Amino acid sequence: MTFEPIHELVGSAALRFPGHVAVECPQGSLTYAELDERAERIAGALRAAGAGAGDFVPVLARDRREVIAAVLGILRVGGAFVPLDLAAPPGRLEDMIADVAPRWAVVGSEPDTVAAQVLAEAAPGVRTVTADGSSPVVAQAPHRGSPDDPCYVFFTSGSTGRPKGIVGRLGSVDPYIRWEAELLGVTAGWRVGNLVSPSFDAFLRDVFLPLSVGGTVVVPPSDTVLDPAALARWTDEQGIDLVHCVPTLFRALADAALTSDLTLSSLRCVALSGELLAPAEAGRWFGRFGDRIRLLNLYGPSETTMTKTFRFITRRDTERSCLPVGSPMPDTEVLLLDERGRPVGPGAVGEIHLRTPHRSLGYLGLPEETARVFVPNPLTGDPDDIVYRTGDYGRLLEDGALEFLGRKDHQVKLGGVRVELTGVETVLRTHPAVAEAAVSVVNDDDAPYLCAHLELSPDAADTDPELLHTALSDHLRTQLPARAVPAVFTAVAELPRTISGKIDRAALPTPVRRTVTATAGGEPQTPTERTLAELWLGILPVGRVGLSDDFFASGGTSLLVVELLSRVNRAFGVSVPLRAFLQSPTITTLAEAVERELLAAEAPLDDLLAI
């Protein structure tokens, strides 16, 4: 496939479809002509400020129109964009900016205290360009990129607790985008939902796929993604053709759609990645929508640029114990190797190695880490034949499809977000109450969570467990994303160790639900409250719940809110508005909302509870 820089593909679409809507979000919309002009103004301002080829330029804006225009403007001057989520902990943002060491940054048009603070702390001399497109157009020859140019940095969890930047290769983006457009038949007029933050590499698919063909990037209101019923309605009302999402979000969307009269008449495909999808969930989808809305299973680490294997899920697949992640996309080869680097036979388990020319450029400022995972092909020994060691286990099925079986190291994925367990442990050890820590993942039904086993320092040995839980959670949230904060902290007299003195993770105590010594508001009493308490306890690692206990203080996260409301929808047949729950995330508020919705729907509560 001939190399064509992705921003030039978007530029070509702008010439063909100047009046089409390119980006549509709650703040407004931009046509292709408007987006193209705004990107050119940002590029001109960056050139005038001295930015050019090879420069890393963070983007700190909340308006998705400004983020996308900034991304295109940075690419036009040959720079690498670094999109950051201003909702992340300030300390984490400062670490990412410090690693990039930028001299320029693009900021939103609205004054933002978070952006100003983190730039002042991490890059005090940075020059800023505003993304509103108010800069004058500067006529200059466009930069012509080459395939090996860096073009972006996305951050993932690091083993030290600091985020680790993955540097994207310009020549690896357009082959994937063109491949998916051809696979799905995406053309001008398609409306693609953007459900992920710009700080995740899945953002590349959501944005560049529609913009390369004359389609529209459609961004929902900020609270819609966490509200299953609202997300299903938005998908239906906005005529969305395609969404990319993690299975956790798909499950909630499916539950809301299946218990409503929504037809999702425009939706053609849901592309899933980041987690395993249960066959039963796909089966329920087919039972309602048949084969009209395709389910596409995708697999591929960020280090190899988005996706590298794919499979359209079939009804027959739903009879399997695990859904396959499919076959390699063009120019990609999957190698399954044993510990000695030898191929394993069909049906045998091996570590997944990916051989592709469309990989990333490795980790920012970490050459040894890059060399550890990008290695010469063990089958050829050729130093120029590089493969990526994924750290994932898999096996080939009888039909040649790849089945993903999980990680081999201390990395896990929660809600599609990669979490480095050793990184969480590193940050825990910086708290004065913690002498040693070991973090594990508990696969509790559909809601896995993290558990931290702790050796406490002598001064903290008698600390109240609830006070300790609050202190450690607050400490971690200043440096790590919410999904990397353990839901349970368990103190042990001594962590198990191997004969060499290392922590023996296989011998860690079986994680238990958090013991809650006191609950707020009394015990659930009514049938609705008791049913909701069972749902609550089914996804949170606590042993008791009171009417006034706070969902988030009990270990809840944003994705678990989605899961809870999805289960409420399934149990009662009604959709509780997300905003009502977030204003007071308690059993009392949830019960009132459920009964209000049941009354409005004139549903027989006693019959529902009996079922």
XYZ file of C-alpha atoms in Angstrom:
611
model
C 0.000 0.000 0.000
C 1.464 3.367 -1.046
C 2.222 5.695 1.851
C 0.024 8.754 2.149
C 0.226 10.878 5.330
C -3.052 10.663 7.189
C -3.526 14.445 7.364
C -3.196 14.597 3.573
C -5.958 11.988 3.255
C -8.102 14.287 5.386
C -7.057 17.258 3.259
C -8.133 15.439 0.109
C -11.531 14.710 1.674
C -11.862 18.421 2.527
C -11.345 19.321 -1.125
C -13.991 16.818 -2.244
C -16.559 17.503 0.467
C -16.049 21.092 1.665
C -19.667 21.545 2.734
C -20.072 18.226 4.554
C -20.071 18.310 8.352
C -16.712 16.984 9.538
C -17.071 17.248 13.315
C -20.274 17.469 15.345
C -20.178 17.864 19.129
C -22.202 19.514 21.911
C -20.334 22.810 21.435
C -21.203 22.991 17.736
C -20.050 21.649 14.380
C -17.449 22.300 11.693
C -17.695 21.637 7.982
C -14.691 20.201 6.187
C -13.878 23.655 4.799
C -14.054 25.187 8.291
C -11.984 22.404 9.830
C -9.391 22.706 7.064
C -9.094 26.474 7.550
C -8.846 26.183 11.321
C -6.145 23.511 11.047
C -4.200 25.703 8.620
C -4.400 28.678 10.976
C -3.078 26.558 13.846
C -0.293 25.246 11.611
C 0.593 28.823 10.619
C 0.714 29.948 14.253
C 2.957 27.003 15.151
C 5.293 27.755 12.244
C 5.446 31.429 13.226
C 6.309 30.376 16.793
C 9.152 28.193 15.516
C 7.604 24.732 15.726
C 8.369 22.264 12.976
C 9.267 18.721 11.990
C 9.862 16.317 14.859
C 8.552 18.600 17.620
C 6.250 17.162 20.274
C 3.241 19.423 20.826
C 0.744 18.694 23.637
C -2.925 19.495 23.021
C -4.818 20.704 26.094
C -8.389 21.502 25.043
C -11.834 20.222 25.989
C -13.807 21.179 22.851
C -13.386 18.225 20.494
C -13.509 20.515 17.439
C -10.424 22.298 18.759
C -8.646 19.053 19.589
C -9.135 17.645 16.081
C -8.138 20.903 14.381
C -5.023 21.050 16.571
C -4.090 17.463 15.683
C -4.302 18.250 11.959
C -2.434 21.534 12.357
C 0.424 19.875 14.240
C 0.729 17.140 11.601
C 0.853 19.777 8.844
C 4.038 21.279 10.278
C 5.593 17.815 10.737
C 5.086 17.727 14.489
C 3.840 14.962 16.767
C 0.602 15.642 18.641
C 0.235 14.691 22.300
C -3.498 14.795 23.193
C -4.086 15.017 26.947
C -7.247 14.525 28.992
C -7.720 17.500 31.296
C -9.877 15.321 33.562
C -6.795 13.271 34.526
C -5.024 13.907 37.862
C -2.844 17.064 37.552
C 0.197 15.177 38.816
C -0.163 12.615 36.045
C -0.587 15.365 33.423
C 2.549 17.082 34.702
C 4.524 13.823 34.409
C 3.401 13.358 30.801
C 4.219 16.923 29.825
C 7.609 16.705 31.551
C 8.431 13.524 29.610
C 7.594 15.239 26.314
C 9.559 18.403 27.302
C 7.631 20.593 24.831
C 8.527 24.058 23.662
C 5.060 24.594 22.166
C 1.544 23.571 23.169
C -1.932 24.063 21.725
C -4.577 25.121 24.249
C -8.343 25.581 24.103
C -10.016 28.906 23.423
C -11.680 28.953 26.852
C -9.408 29.781 29.825
C -8.664 26.558 31.683
C -7.099 26.542 35.116
C -5.981 22.898 34.862
C -4.169 23.469 31.561
C -2.550 26.625 32.872
C -1.458 24.928 36.090
C 0.113 21.825 34.573
C 1.929 23.801 31.870
C 3.276 26.239 34.446
C 4.544 23.359 36.603
C 5.894 21.010 33.933
C 6.870 23.319 31.040
C 7.177 26.904 32.362
C 8.794 28.237 29.179
C 6.321 26.708 26.732
C 4.821 28.891 23.993
C 1.081 28.381 23.489
C -1.109 28.576 20.410
C -4.882 28.838 20.767
C -6.955 26.226 18.948
C -9.876 28.496 18.069
C -8.478 29.271 14.621
C -8.128 33.001 15.279
C -4.517 33.132 14.059
C -3.955 34.533 10.564
C -3.468 32.162 7.658
C 0.236 32.012 6.780
C 0.963 30.818 3.242
C 3.876 28.380 3.441
C 4.864 25.240 1.596
C 3.326 22.227 3.370
C 5.668 19.835 5.119
C 5.953 16.490 3.328
C 6.279 13.741 5.892
C 8.034 10.407 5.567
C 6.793 7.045 6.912
C 9.230 6.904 9.831
C 8.384 10.367 11.178
C 6.983 10.470 14.724
C 3.401 11.711 14.599
C 1.857 11.254 18.061
C 2.479 10.220 21.656
C -0.120 8.327 23.669
C 0.591 7.412 27.270
C -0.056 4.132 29.021
C 0.685 2.884 32.521
C 4.344 2.398 33.416
C 5.995 -0.065 35.800
C 7.458 2.795 37.858
C 4.095 4.475 38.375
C 4.931 7.163 35.807
C 3.027 7.063 32.526
C 4.945 5.618 29.589
C 4.719 7.334 26.193
C 4.269 5.333 22.988
C 5.547 7.229 19.936
C 3.474 6.706 16.803
C 4.954 6.240 13.341
C 3.344 8.354 10.605
C 3.496 5.585 8.006
C 1.608 3.176 10.274
C -1.600 5.208 10.581
C -2.908 5.489 7.021
C -2.675 1.736 6.175
C -4.894 0.886 9.135
C -7.422 3.631 8.419
C -7.694 2.717 4.745
C -7.951 -0.985 5.621
C -10.839 -0.474 8.057
C -12.628 1.869 5.643
C -12.469 -0.821 2.961
C -13.387 -3.647 5.360
C -16.550 -1.890 6.572
C -17.351 -0.005 3.376
C -17.106 3.384 5.112
C -17.871 6.222 2.707
C -18.929 9.863 2.713
C -21.982 10.331 4.888
C -21.068 7.753 7.546
C -21.460 9.047 11.083
C -18.891 7.596 13.482
C -19.343 7.987 17.233
C -16.348 9.166 19.261
C -16.868 7.620 22.683
C -13.279 7.673 23.966
C -11.070 10.409 25.356
C -8.516 11.938 22.953
C -5.825 10.607 25.315
C -6.420 6.991 24.156
C -5.086 5.728 20.830
C -8.566 4.445 19.874
C -9.225 8.148 19.225
C -7.243 7.709 15.985
C -9.876 5.330 14.615
C -12.817 7.464 15.683
C -11.401 10.579 14.040
C -9.344 9.607 11.016
C -11.642 6.866 9.706
C -14.593 9.183 8.958
C -12.462 12.236 8.130
C -10.497 10.336 5.474
C -13.640 9.560 3.433
C -15.961 12.536 3.950
C -17.820 11.161 6.970
C -18.629 12.863 10.274
C -17.045 12.494 13.722
C -19.969 12.676 16.173
C -19.185 13.386 19.843
C -21.865 12.790 22.505
C -22.430 15.040 25.542
C -19.847 14.310 28.230
C -22.197 12.440 30.570
C -23.903 10.357 27.883
C -21.178 7.702 27.621
C -21.684 6.733 31.265
C -25.486 6.589 30.969
C -26.460 3.388 29.102
C -30.010 4.510 28.302
C -28.875 7.950 27.160
C -26.095 6.422 25.047
C -28.531 4.058 23.338
C -30.959 6.922 22.629
C -28.127 9.145 21.382
C -26.866 6.403 19.059
C -30.366 5.951 17.670
C -31.351 9.627 17.408
C -28.039 10.760 15.936
C -28.097 8.105 13.213
C -24.706 6.663 14.191
C -23.336 4.144 11.685
C -20.308 2.891 13.623
C -18.980 2.919 17.164
C -15.722 1.578 18.564
C -15.937 0.646 22.243
C -14.787 -1.735 24.950
C -17.051 -4.717 25.780
C -17.940 -3.184 29.178
C -19.538 -0.241 27.401
C -21.078 -2.462 24.733
C -22.733 -4.616 27.387
C -24.394 -1.556 28.914
C -25.433 -0.229 25.499
C -26.860 -3.616 24.571
C -28.828 -3.924 27.813
C -30.354 -0.477 27.327
C -31.238 -1.210 23.706
C -32.634 -4.661 24.444
C -35.013 -3.385 27.131
C -36.349 -0.487 25.070
C -38.143 0.048 21.800
C -35.034 1.486 20.148
C -34.258 0.010 16.760
C -30.757 1.492 16.226
C -31.857 1.650 12.622
C -28.740 3.455 11.346
C -26.142 1.438 13.252
C -24.201 -0.855 10.943
C -21.321 -2.070 13.110
C -19.974 -2.125 16.663
C -16.196 -2.642 16.735
C -14.972 -4.105 20.023
C -11.480 -4.114 21.520
C -9.563 -3.819 24.778
C -11.330 -6.647 26.654
C -12.841 -10.063 26.095
C -16.488 -10.158 25.062
C -18.581 -12.983 26.507
C -20.227 -15.203 23.862
C -23.577 -14.952 25.668
C -23.546 -11.172 25.295
C -23.030 -11.468 21.553
C -25.787 -14.067 21.455
C -28.281 -11.708 23.122
C -27.365 -9.028 20.569
C -27.974 -11.375 17.642
C -31.251 -12.455 19.221
C -32.559 -8.890 19.069
C -30.903 -7.396 15.984
C -30.080 -10.468 13.938
C -27.178 -10.032 11.538
C -28.130 -6.453 10.577
C -25.673 -4.800 12.995
C -22.303 -6.508 12.710
C -20.017 -7.123 15.679
C -16.334 -6.788 14.842
C -13.815 -8.181 17.330
C -10.411 -6.434 17.226
C -7.079 -7.143 18.915
C -3.829 -5.246 18.856
C -1.602 -3.419 21.368
C -0.923 0.309 21.083
C 2.723 -0.538 20.395
C 1.732 -1.998 17.012
C -0.632 0.851 16.049
C -4.243 0.137 16.919
C -5.489 -3.240 15.635
C -3.616 -6.166 14.150
C -6.188 -9.010 14.123
C -9.928 -8.960 13.436
C -13.003 -11.158 13.176
C -16.659 -10.532 12.469
C -18.451 -12.433 15.218
C -20.937 -15.024 13.956
C -23.854 -16.804 15.581
C -21.778 -19.980 15.591
C -19.074 -18.155 17.575
C -21.563 -17.589 20.394
C -21.542 -21.349 21.057
C -17.830 -21.220 21.912
C -16.440 -20.787 25.406
C -14.441 -17.754 24.228
C -14.839 -15.477 21.214
C -11.805 -15.500 18.885
C -9.960 -12.287 18.079
C -9.532 -13.476 14.525
C -7.008 -13.373 11.764
C -4.203 -10.897 11.031
C -4.904 -7.855 8.908
C -2.799 -7.333 5.743
C 0.996 -7.047 6.212
C 0.706 -8.662 9.653
C 1.805 -12.096 10.841
C 0.930 -13.680 14.182
C 3.633 -15.879 15.724
C 2.858 -18.091 18.732
C 6.107 -19.012 20.431
C 7.098 -20.927 23.538
C 9.554 -19.740 26.197
C 12.511 -20.733 23.992
C 11.220 -18.822 20.985
C 10.022 -21.913 19.124
C 6.656 -22.148 17.330
C 3.884 -23.994 19.144
C 1.529 -26.303 17.319
C -2.174 -25.734 16.569
C -4.179 -25.701 19.771
C -1.100 -25.212 21.952
C -0.644 -22.087 24.050
C 2.137 -19.646 23.208
C 3.103 -16.023 23.627
C 1.681 -13.819 20.875
C 4.346 -12.057 18.781
C 3.244 -9.630 16.061
C 5.302 -9.147 12.914
C 4.283 -6.011 11.039
C 5.925 -3.045 9.307
C 3.167 -0.847 10.763
C 4.384 -0.760 14.344
C 5.067 2.254 16.535
C 8.500 3.785 17.093
C 8.679 2.487 20.661
C 8.657 4.165 24.047
C 9.536 7.816 24.493
C 12.968 8.163 26.085
C 13.103 4.475 27.054
C 15.423 2.694 24.574
C 16.045 -0.298 26.844
C 12.315 -0.846 27.364
C 11.767 -0.533 23.607
C 14.502 -3.085 22.903
C 12.988 -5.477 25.448
C 9.701 -5.827 23.537
C 10.718 -5.047 19.935
C 13.059 -7.956 19.290
C 14.638 -9.732 16.306
C 12.355 -12.454 15.004
C 13.363 -15.631 16.911
C 12.519 -17.700 13.835
C 14.964 -15.891 11.535
C 17.482 -14.244 13.856
C 17.640 -11.349 11.383
C 18.279 -8.108 13.349
C 16.264 -6.199 10.748
C 13.276 -8.555 11.057
C 11.614 -7.079 14.154
C 8.624 -8.537 15.997
C 6.706 -7.183 18.993
C 6.451 -9.388 22.072
C 2.958 -8.668 23.314
C 3.191 -10.438 26.675
C -0.186 -12.003 25.822
C -0.940 -15.707 25.626
C -2.998 -17.184 22.816
C -3.608 -20.260 20.705
C -4.771 -21.054 17.197
C -8.165 -22.725 16.823
C -9.024 -25.378 14.261
C -10.199 -22.785 11.750
C -6.956 -20.792 12.123
C -8.492 -18.029 14.235
C -6.524 -16.631 17.157
C -7.919 -17.004 20.677
C -6.659 -14.531 23.294
C -6.014 -16.124 26.699
C -4.644 -13.284 28.846
C -1.440 -11.658 30.047
C 1.726 -13.425 31.130
C 3.130 -10.571 33.235
C 1.895 -7.975 35.729
C -0.181 -6.020 33.231
C -3.960 -6.173 33.202
C -6.736 -4.395 31.361
C -9.690 -2.901 33.204
C -12.373 -1.311 31.081
C -10.015 -1.453 28.114
C -7.382 0.600 29.941
C -3.980 -0.971 30.495
C -2.886 -0.988 34.146
C 0.673 -1.874 35.163
C 0.356 -3.543 38.566
C 3.971 -2.850 39.468
C 3.333 0.832 38.773
C 0.455 0.872 41.266
C 2.704 -0.864 43.803
C 5.461 1.691 43.269
C 3.141 4.602 44.036
C 1.706 2.783 47.070
C 5.199 2.401 48.542
C 5.629 6.177 48.534
C 2.892 6.493 51.183
C 4.325 6.538 54.744
C 1.819 3.916 55.911
C 3.024 1.300 53.397
C 6.174 -0.748 53.848
C 5.525 -3.185 50.978
C 2.712 -3.808 48.501
C 1.518 -6.401 46.013
C -1.453 -5.685 43.754
C -3.561 -8.316 42.017
C -6.700 -8.330 39.898
C -9.841 -10.071 41.104
C -12.032 -11.368 38.286
C -15.380 -10.981 40.023
C -18.007 -11.876 37.408
C -18.400 -8.935 35.006
C -16.754 -6.389 37.306
C -13.059 -7.170 37.896
C -11.284 -4.982 40.413
C -7.834 -4.479 41.935
C -6.843 -5.627 45.419
C -3.731 -4.320 47.188
C -2.087 -6.595 49.759
C -0.050 -4.450 52.160
C 2.656 -4.778 54.742
C 2.098 -1.676 56.855
C 4.819 0.414 58.420
C 5.043 0.119 62.246
C 3.453 3.541 62.780
C 0.392 2.550 60.718
C -0.179 -0.905 62.115
C -3.149 0.148 64.249
C -4.765 2.507 61.708
C -8.504 2.133 61.250
C -9.068 0.163 57.986
C -11.604 2.662 56.640
C -9.301 5.617 57.324
C -6.437 3.743 55.693
C -8.584 2.934 52.640
C -9.499 6.605 52.221
C -5.928 7.839 52.702
C -4.404 5.374 50.234
C -7.139 5.912 47.637
C -6.660 9.689 47.802
C -2.872 9.252 47.559
C -3.116 7.094 44.425
C -5.676 9.309 42.704
C -3.212 12.206 42.625
C -0.877 10.194 40.395
C -2.844 7.419 38.704
C -6.027 7.159 36.633
C -9.133 6.121 38.568
C -9.146 2.588 37.153
C -5.670 1.951 38.577
C -6.821 2.631 42.165
C -7.468 -0.641 44.050
C -10.978 -1.122 45.381
C -9.706 -3.196 48.312
C -6.680 -2.683 50.576
C -5.873 -5.745 52.698
C -3.238 -5.537 55.430
C -1.184 -8.713 56.002
C 1.460 -9.452 58.598
C 3.898 -10.495 55.892
C 3.644 -10.919 52.127
C 4.550 -14.422 50.857
C 7.987 -14.613 49.278
C 9.975 -17.045 47.156
C 13.257 -18.562 48.286
C 15.052 -15.726 46.473
C 13.154 -13.121 48.503
C 10.788 -11.961 45.758
C 7.061 -11.567 46.400
C 5.345 -14.836 45.546
C 2.287 -13.563 43.691
C 0.876 -17.036 43.210
C 0.726 -17.422 46.988
C -1.000 -14.113 47.764
C -4.035 -14.524 50.041
C -7.334 -14.916 48.258
C -8.730 -11.366 48.008
C -11.812 -10.807 50.094
C -14.525 -8.228 49.967
C -13.759 -5.095 51.895
C -15.029 -5.281 55.454
C -17.239 -2.304 56.160
C -17.475 -1.676 59.888
C -20.315 0.818 59.623
C -22.878 1.658 56.979
C -24.670 4.951 56.534
C -28.411 5.472 56.576
C -29.426 2.066 57.891
C -30.090 -1.239 56.134
C -32.136 -1.507 52.902
C -35.768 -2.245 53.807
C -38.130 -2.089 50.830
C -38.146 -4.695 48.049
C -36.657 -2.126 45.654
C -33.894 -1.180 48.080
C -33.003 -4.809 48.809
C -32.861 -5.689 45.111
C -30.653 -2.679 44.403
C -28.399 -3.609 47.320
C -27.876 -7.057 45.772
C -26.955 -5.458 42.442
C -24.628 -3.025 44.230
C -22.871 -5.805 46.151
C -22.600 -7.818 42.937
C -20.148 -5.350 41.419
C -18.481 -3.636 44.399
C -15.971 -5.414 46.647
C -17.794 -4.646 49.903
C -19.649 -7.011 52.188
C -22.428 -4.641 53.300
C -24.185 -1.569 51.991
C -26.231 1.083 53.760
C -28.924 3.270 52.273
C -26.683 6.352 52.299
C -23.336 4.769 51.423
C -21.585 6.553 48.562
C -21.043 4.384 45.472
C -17.633 5.846 44.682
C -16.412 5.757 48.281
C -17.318 2.048 48.252
C -14.957 1.332 45.364
C -17.073 2.399 42.395
C -15.606 3.862 39.203
C -17.112 5.517 36.149
C -17.258 2.231 34.230
C -18.833 0.474 37.219
C -21.560 3.143 37.172
C -22.278 2.005 33.625
C -22.369 -1.611 34.814
C -24.665 -0.811 37.763
C -27.176 1.148 35.687
C -27.078 -1.607 33.078
C -27.983 -4.199 35.726
C -30.721 -1.949 37.083
C -32.116 -1.704 33.574
C -32.012 -5.487 33.233
C -33.615 -6.138 36.634
C -36.404 -3.547 36.559
C -36.897 -2.848 32.871
C -36.441 0.913 33.340
C -33.592 3.332 32.685
C -32.385 5.538 35.513
C -30.950 8.898 34.340
C -27.218 9.066 35.055
C -27.402 12.650 36.285
C -29.930 11.743 38.988
C -27.638 9.033 40.342
C -24.423 11.075 40.191
C -25.973 13.903 42.198
C -26.407 11.464 45.095
C -24.890 8.029 44.349
C -26.707 6.074 47.069
C -29.195 3.227 47.363
C -31.851 5.674 48.574
C -31.519 7.933 45.538
C -31.347 4.972 43.174
C -34.456 3.376 44.692
C -36.396 6.627 44.403
C -35.341 6.984 40.764
C -36.295 3.382 39.941
C -39.740 3.702 41.538
C -40.289 7.025 39.796
C -39.493 5.441 36.429
C -41.656 2.409 37.193
C -44.551 4.649 38.122
C -44.142 6.632 34.907
C -44.112 3.382 32.937
C -46.973 1.946 35.039
C -44.890 -1.192 35.515
C -46.015 -3.813 38.076
C -43.229 -3.570 40.657
C -44.267 -6.661 42.620
C -44.230 -8.801 39.485
C -40.801 -7.482 38.475
C -39.305 -8.177 41.893
C -40.802 -11.650 41.946
C -39.143 -12.402 38.626
